[in-house]
């Protein structure tokens, strides 16, 4: 390959890689500000030594018990009628009611303020819940007015 062709191929691949990595970087930079008293928050646990944490946020459609019960009823009917419905059994599943965020083995970053941090609210997160990419970041306020920022990884939670 001539040096000019090599240079052109190298420049093309480099620009492609850089543009792709910028897209990935943007997708990875979701920082959710979580109000620990929000009804959209299903549950949370924080280890006393802050070496691990779990936050579970409801999928917007399933915040109410009524909607979750309705989905369970539909699922149970589909399972009951699976032999006669013609549905593929592997496609009959209960929907994900919430998304779990987990962090283990690493301490959170302690912040004095949120100045300069681009955050999304829990409601904004729920609107884009299916575009979550690991890792995601969760920030919540402590009683003393400071904040903890956790690097988390997601997992679907059904119940």
Tab-separated table of C-alpha atoms in Angstrom, residues 11-146:
chain	number	residue	atom	x	y	z
A	11	UNK	CA	-7.121	9.195	8.942
A	12	UNK	CA	-10.503	7.718	8.006
A	13	UNK	CA	-10.323	5.010	10.663
A	14	UNK	CA	-9.074	7.477	13.273
A	15	UNK	CA	-11.900	9.921	12.604
A	16	UNK	CA	-14.423	7.065	12.660
A	17	UNK	CA	-13.046	5.807	15.973
A	18	UNK	CA	-13.024	9.301	17.501
A	19	UNK	CA	-16.596	10.014	16.463
A	20	UNK	CA	-17.742	6.633	17.771
A	21	UNK	CA	-15.923	7.088	21.077
A	22	UNK	CA	-17.496	10.541	21.503
A	23	UNK	CA	-20.959	9.030	21.035
A	24	UNK	CA	-20.166	6.338	23.596
A	25	UNK	CA	-18.792	8.936	25.992
A	26	UNK	CA	-22.004	10.977	25.701
A	27	UNK	CA	-24.191	7.922	26.306
A	28	UNK	CA	-22.173	6.912	29.358
A	29	UNK	CA	-22.392	10.296	31.024
A	30	UNK	CA	-25.946	10.101	32.418
A	31	UNK	CA	-25.946	11.460	35.931
A	32	UNK	CA	-29.273	11.033	37.721
A	33	UNK	CA	-30.080	13.180	40.730
A	34	UNK	CA	-32.157	11.006	43.015
A	35	UNK	CA	-34.447	12.342	45.694
A	36	UNK	CA	-34.484	9.467	48.164
A	37	UNK	CA	-38.082	10.366	49.118
A	38	UNK	CA	-39.437	10.207	45.547
A	39	UNK	CA	-42.315	7.816	44.853
A	40	UNK	CA	-40.538	6.911	41.610
A	41	UNK	CA	-37.810	5.315	43.727
A	42	UNK	CA	-38.891	1.754	44.470
A	43	UNK	CA	-36.228	1.081	47.108
A	44	UNK	CA	-32.620	1.666	48.011
A	45	UNK	CA	-29.973	0.240	50.320
A	46	UNK	CA	-26.612	1.735	51.190
A	47	UNK	CA	-24.016	-0.307	53.069
A	48	UNK	CA	-22.949	1.347	56.327
A	49	UNK	CA	-19.337	1.464	55.118
A	50	UNK	CA	-20.521	2.795	51.699
A	51	UNK	CA	-18.773	-0.049	49.876
A	52	UNK	CA	-22.005	-1.011	48.129
A	53	UNK	CA	-25.335	0.459	47.128
A	54	UNK	CA	-28.529	-0.513	45.348
A	55	UNK	CA	-31.125	1.889	43.950
A	56	UNK	CA	-34.258	0.712	42.168
A	57	UNK	CA	-36.279	3.173	40.049
A	58	UNK	CA	-39.727	2.333	38.726
A	59	UNK	CA	-40.337	2.277	35.004
A	60	UNK	CA	-42.709	5.230	34.511
A	61	UNK	CA	-45.676	3.087	33.464
A	62	UNK	CA	-45.405	0.896	36.572
A	63	UNK	CA	-45.112	3.447	39.381
A	64	UNK	CA	-48.584	2.574	40.642
A	65	UNK	CA	-49.456	-0.755	42.214
A	66	UNK	CA	-52.618	-0.768	40.113
A	67	UNK	CA	-50.576	-0.807	36.868
A	68	UNK	CA	-48.227	-3.510	38.168
A	69	UNK	CA	-51.190	-5.662	39.234
A	70	UNK	CA	-52.791	-5.141	35.810
A	71	UNK	CA	-49.583	-6.273	34.064
A	72	UNK	CA	-49.349	-9.337	36.324
A	73	UNK	CA	-52.966	-10.237	35.550
A	74	UNK	CA	-52.327	-9.985	31.791
A	75	UNK	CA	-49.172	-12.071	32.153
A	76	UNK	CA	-50.985	-14.753	34.165
A	77	UNK	CA	-53.758	-14.942	31.527
A	78	UNK	CA	-51.186	-15.294	28.754
A	79	UNK	CA	-49.404	-18.085	30.655
A	80	UNK	CA	-52.724	-19.831	31.367
A	81	UNK	CA	-53.676	-19.757	27.667
A	82	UNK	CA	-50.232	-20.442	26.212
A	83	UNK	CA	-51.203	-23.816	24.739
A	84	UNK	CA	-54.194	-22.453	22.847
A	85	UNK	CA	-53.005	-18.958	21.993
A	86	UNK	CA	-50.265	-19.930	19.560
A	87	UNK	CA	-47.844	-17.538	21.282
A	88	UNK	CA	-44.206	-18.451	21.501
A	89	UNK	CA	-43.689	-19.390	25.203
A	90	UNK	CA	-40.300	-17.669	25.299
A	91	UNK	CA	-41.996	-14.360	24.397
A	92	UNK	CA	-44.450	-14.517	27.296
A	93	UNK	CA	-42.756	-12.749	30.160
A	94	UNK	CA	-43.544	-10.334	32.910
A	95	UNK	CA	-42.503	-6.751	32.113
A	96	UNK	CA	-39.665	-5.079	34.002
A	97	UNK	CA	-41.275	-2.930	36.680
A	98	UNK	CA	-38.080	-1.176	37.691
A	99	UNK	CA	-34.434	-0.729	36.837
A	100	UNK	CA	-31.878	-1.498	39.518
A	101	UNK	CA	-28.589	0.342	39.885
A	102	UNK	CA	-25.787	-1.402	41.737
A	103	UNK	CA	-22.346	-0.391	42.920
A	104	UNK	CA	-20.028	-2.634	44.889
A	105	UNK	CA	-16.438	-2.603	45.998
A	106	UNK	CA	-15.859	1.095	45.377
A	107	UNK	CA	-16.499	4.169	47.455
A	108	UNK	CA	-18.694	7.001	46.144
A	109	UNK	CA	-17.289	10.410	45.396
A	110	UNK	CA	-18.286	12.980	48.032
A	111	UNK	CA	-19.347	16.340	46.574
A	112	UNK	CA	-19.809	19.644	48.381
A	113	UNK	CA	-22.069	21.066	45.660
A	114	UNK	CA	-23.643	20.193	42.326
A	115	UNK	CA	-22.310	23.293	40.590
A	116	UNK	CA	-21.116	22.496	37.071
A	117	UNK	CA	-22.572	18.973	36.995
A	118	UNK	CA	-25.071	18.237	34.234
A	119	UNK	CA	-27.806	16.245	35.971
A	120	UNK	CA	-31.088	14.727	34.948
A	121	UNK	CA	-34.014	14.295	37.304
A	122	UNK	CA	-35.608	10.978	38.140
A	123	UNK	CA	-38.550	11.906	35.858
A	124	UNK	CA	-36.194	12.707	32.963
A	125	UNK	CA	-34.476	9.392	33.587
A	126	UNK	CA	-37.811	7.554	33.444
A	127	UNK	CA	-38.525	9.181	30.073
A	128	UNK	CA	-35.256	7.784	28.688
A	129	UNK	CA	-35.045	4.590	30.737
A	130	UNK	CA	-34.500	2.322	27.737
A	131	UNK	CA	-31.410	4.228	26.610
A	132	UNK	CA	-29.407	3.587	29.771
A	133	UNK	CA	-25.859	2.421	29.231
A	134	UNK	CA	-23.431	1.259	31.885
A	135	UNK	CA	-21.976	2.799	33.849
A	136	UNK	CA	-24.509	5.364	35.000
A	137	UNK	CA	-24.039	7.758	37.868
A	138	UNK	CA	-26.430	8.378	40.748
A	139	UNK	CA	-26.161	11.413	43.021
A	140	UNK	CA	-28.161	11.891	46.192
A	141	UNK	CA	-28.015	14.414	49.003
A	142	UNK	CA	-26.934	13.561	52.531
A	143	UNK	CA	-28.449	15.060	55.684
A	144	UNK	CA	-25.429	17.367	56.107
A	145	UNK	CA	-26.055	19.011	52.704
A	146	UNK	CA	-23.234	17.242	50.857
